Amino acid sequence: MKYRKFGGVFLIRLMKGEEVIKSLTDFSAKNKISLASFSGIGAVQKAEIGFYELKNKKYLWKKINEEMEVLSIIGNVSSLDKKPFIHAHIVLADRNFRAYGGHLKEAVVGATLEIVLLKVKGKVERKFDEEIGLNLMDL
């Protein structure tokens, strides 16, 4: 990973082979980021995305084991158990221009992934919501 900081904005370039969620989690911990939003574009070698079934309170997961363009990754950083928590959604396109999207569980960077992360002053913890079945922002 390479990055530059401009005030509260970080330009981040993840390198080929890096795990996206793990890298952003580690980056947030290292830079003491407990609240932020981010977006980006690039490519991945493989990914696992999900769709949350509210009725069953569980994710349906799809593994994609091919090179894909990242049309968009968008998400936020908050805290869970006093550690950075990355919540991201992603839209991917294959070589036939078909798009896939959902909650990002993990992905491995292909050529590159370029992210703009905006650090926000403050801290928001996540708390488990029984009705929804997820750790939601405790606002």
Short mmCIF file of C-alpha atoms in Angstrom, two decimals:
data_model
loop_
_atom_site.label_atom_id
_atom_site.label_comp_id
_atom_site.label_asym_id
_atom_site.label_seq_id
_atom_site.Cartn_x
_atom_site.Cartn_y
_atom_site.Cartn_z
CA MET A 1 0.00 0.00 0.00
CA LYS A 2 1.03 3.53 -0.71
CA TYR A 3 -0.75 6.63 0.49
CA ARG A 4 -0.56 10.39 0.85
CA LYS A 5 -2.38 12.60 3.32
CA PHE A 6 -3.89 15.99 2.49
CA GLY A 7 -5.47 17.39 5.67
CA GLY A 8 -8.16 14.89 6.64
CA VAL A 9 -8.14 13.23 3.23
CA PHE A 10 -6.04 10.16 2.42
CA LEU A 11 -5.32 9.01 -1.13
CA ILE A 12 -4.61 5.29 -0.87
CA ARG A 13 -3.31 2.90 -3.51
CA LEU A 14 -3.61 -0.77 -2.69
CA MET A 15 -1.20 -2.98 -4.59
CA LYS A 16 -1.69 -6.23 -6.50
CA GLY A 17 -2.28 -9.11 -4.09
CA GLU A 18 -3.38 -7.04 -1.08
CA GLU A 19 -6.58 -7.98 0.74
CA VAL A 20 -8.93 -5.00 0.65
CA ILE A 21 -10.82 -5.22 3.97
CA LYS A 22 -7.77 -6.35 5.94
CA SER A 23 -5.61 -3.59 4.43
CA LEU A 24 -8.18 -0.86 5.17
CA THR A 25 -8.67 -2.17 8.71
CA ASP A 26 -4.92 -2.19 9.38
CA PHE A 27 -4.52 1.26 7.77
CA SER A 28 -7.31 2.70 9.94
CA ALA A 29 -5.78 1.26 13.12
CA LYS A 30 -2.29 2.52 12.25
CA ASN A 31 -3.56 6.02 11.43
CA LYS A 32 -5.98 6.20 14.39
CA ILE A 33 -9.01 6.52 12.12
CA SER A 34 -12.20 5.64 13.99
CA LEU A 35 -14.68 7.39 11.69
CA ALA A 36 -14.42 7.91 7.93
CA SER A 37 -16.05 7.44 4.55
CA PHE A 38 -14.32 6.19 1.42
CA SER A 39 -14.81 5.42 -2.24
CA GLY A 40 -12.65 4.00 -4.98
CA ILE A 41 -12.07 2.27 -8.30
CA GLY A 42 -9.64 -0.32 -9.63
CA ALA A 43 -9.51 -4.06 -10.17
CA VAL A 44 -9.59 -7.30 -8.18
CA GLN A 45 -8.38 -10.85 -8.83
CA LYS A 46 -11.11 -12.42 -6.72
CA ALA A 47 -13.82 -11.32 -4.33
CA GLU A 48 -16.56 -12.53 -2.03
CA ILE A 49 -19.72 -10.45 -1.97
CA GLY A 50 -22.99 -10.85 -0.16
CA PHE A 51 -26.67 -10.05 -0.07
CA TYR A 52 -28.25 -9.77 3.39
CA GLU A 53 -31.57 -11.58 3.82
CA LEU A 54 -33.35 -9.62 6.53
CA LYS A 55 -36.04 -12.28 6.94
CA ASN A 56 -33.45 -14.97 7.76
CA LYS A 57 -30.87 -12.59 9.28
CA LYS A 58 -28.06 -14.07 7.21
CA TYR A 59 -25.94 -13.29 4.18
CA LEU A 60 -26.05 -15.16 0.90
CA TRP A 61 -22.42 -15.24 -0.26
CA LYS A 62 -21.02 -15.37 -3.79
CA LYS A 63 -17.35 -16.06 -4.51
CA ILE A 64 -15.94 -14.63 -7.72
CA ASN A 65 -12.61 -16.15 -8.74
CA GLU A 66 -11.68 -14.12 -11.80
CA GLU A 67 -10.31 -10.72 -12.69
CA MET A 68 -12.95 -8.03 -12.33
CA GLU A 69 -13.05 -4.27 -12.76
CA VAL A 70 -14.07 -2.40 -9.61
CA LEU A 71 -16.65 0.02 -10.95
CA SER A 72 -17.21 1.35 -7.45
CA ILE A 73 -16.32 0.57 -3.88
CA ILE A 74 -17.95 2.72 -1.25
CA GLY A 75 -18.00 2.40 2.50
CA ASN A 76 -17.30 3.71 5.93
CA VAL A 77 -15.07 3.19 8.92
CA SER A 78 -16.55 3.04 12.41
CA SER A 79 -15.65 1.07 15.54
CA LEU A 80 -16.61 -2.37 16.80
CA ASP A 81 -15.18 -3.55 20.12
CA LYS A 82 -12.94 -0.45 20.09
CA LYS A 83 -11.27 -1.52 16.81
CA PRO A 84 -11.76 -0.13 13.29
CA PHE A 85 -14.66 -1.74 11.47
CA ILE A 86 -14.88 -1.49 7.67
CA HIS A 87 -18.33 -1.62 6.06
CA ALA A 88 -18.07 -1.65 2.27
CA HIS A 89 -20.22 -2.33 -0.78
CA ILE A 90 -18.79 -3.00 -4.20
CA VAL A 91 -19.86 -3.15 -7.84
CA LEU A 92 -17.73 -5.38 -10.08
CA ALA A 93 -17.77 -6.03 -13.84
CA ASP A 94 -16.43 -9.07 -15.67
CA ARG A 95 -14.85 -9.26 -19.15
CA ASN A 96 -18.31 -9.62 -20.67
CA PHE A 97 -19.39 -6.34 -19.03
CA ARG A 98 -21.79 -8.07 -16.61
CA ALA A 99 -22.02 -6.33 -13.26
CA TYR A 100 -22.17 -7.92 -9.80
CA GLY A 101 -22.61 -6.05 -6.57
CA GLY A 102 -23.15 -6.41 -2.88
CA HIS A 103 -21.66 -6.23 0.58
CA LEU A 104 -17.90 -6.81 0.37
CA LYS A 105 -16.66 -9.60 2.62
CA GLU A 106 -13.16 -9.59 1.11
CA ALA A 107 -11.35 -9.11 -2.18
CA VAL A 108 -7.79 -9.40 -3.44
CA VAL A 109 -6.50 -6.47 -5.50
CA GLY A 110 -5.69 -7.09 -9.17
CA ALA A 111 -3.80 -4.30 -10.95
CA THR A 112 -4.56 -1.62 -8.34
CA LEU A 113 -7.28 -0.18 -6.12
CA GLU A 114 -7.36 3.60 -5.72
CA ILE A 115 -9.27 4.87 -2.71
CA VAL A 116 -10.09 8.34 -1.40
CA LEU A 117 -10.73 8.19 2.35
CA LEU A 118 -12.17 11.16 4.22
CA LYS A 119 -11.41 11.07 7.95
CA VAL A 120 -14.14 12.52 10.16
CA LYS A 121 -13.48 13.91 13.62
CA GLY A 122 -15.35 11.77 16.11
CA LYS A 123 -16.08 8.17 16.91
CA VAL A 124 -19.10 5.95 16.36
CA GLU A 125 -19.33 2.46 17.88
CA ARG A 126 -21.36 -0.33 16.34
CA LYS A 127 -23.85 -2.23 18.46
CA PHE A 128 -25.66 -5.47 17.70
CA ASP A 129 -29.31 -4.91 16.77
CA GLU A 130 -31.47 -7.95 17.62
CA GLU A 131 -34.28 -7.04 15.22
CA ILE A 132 -31.98 -6.57 12.22
CA GLY A 133 -29.33 -9.12 13.17
CA LEU A 134 -26.33 -6.91 12.38
CA ASN A 135 -23.87 -4.62 14.15
CA LEU A 136 -25.31 -1.18 13.32
CA MET A 137 -23.99 2.32 14.03
CA ASP A 138 -25.05 3.34 17.53
CA LEU A 139 -26.10 6.93 16.86
#
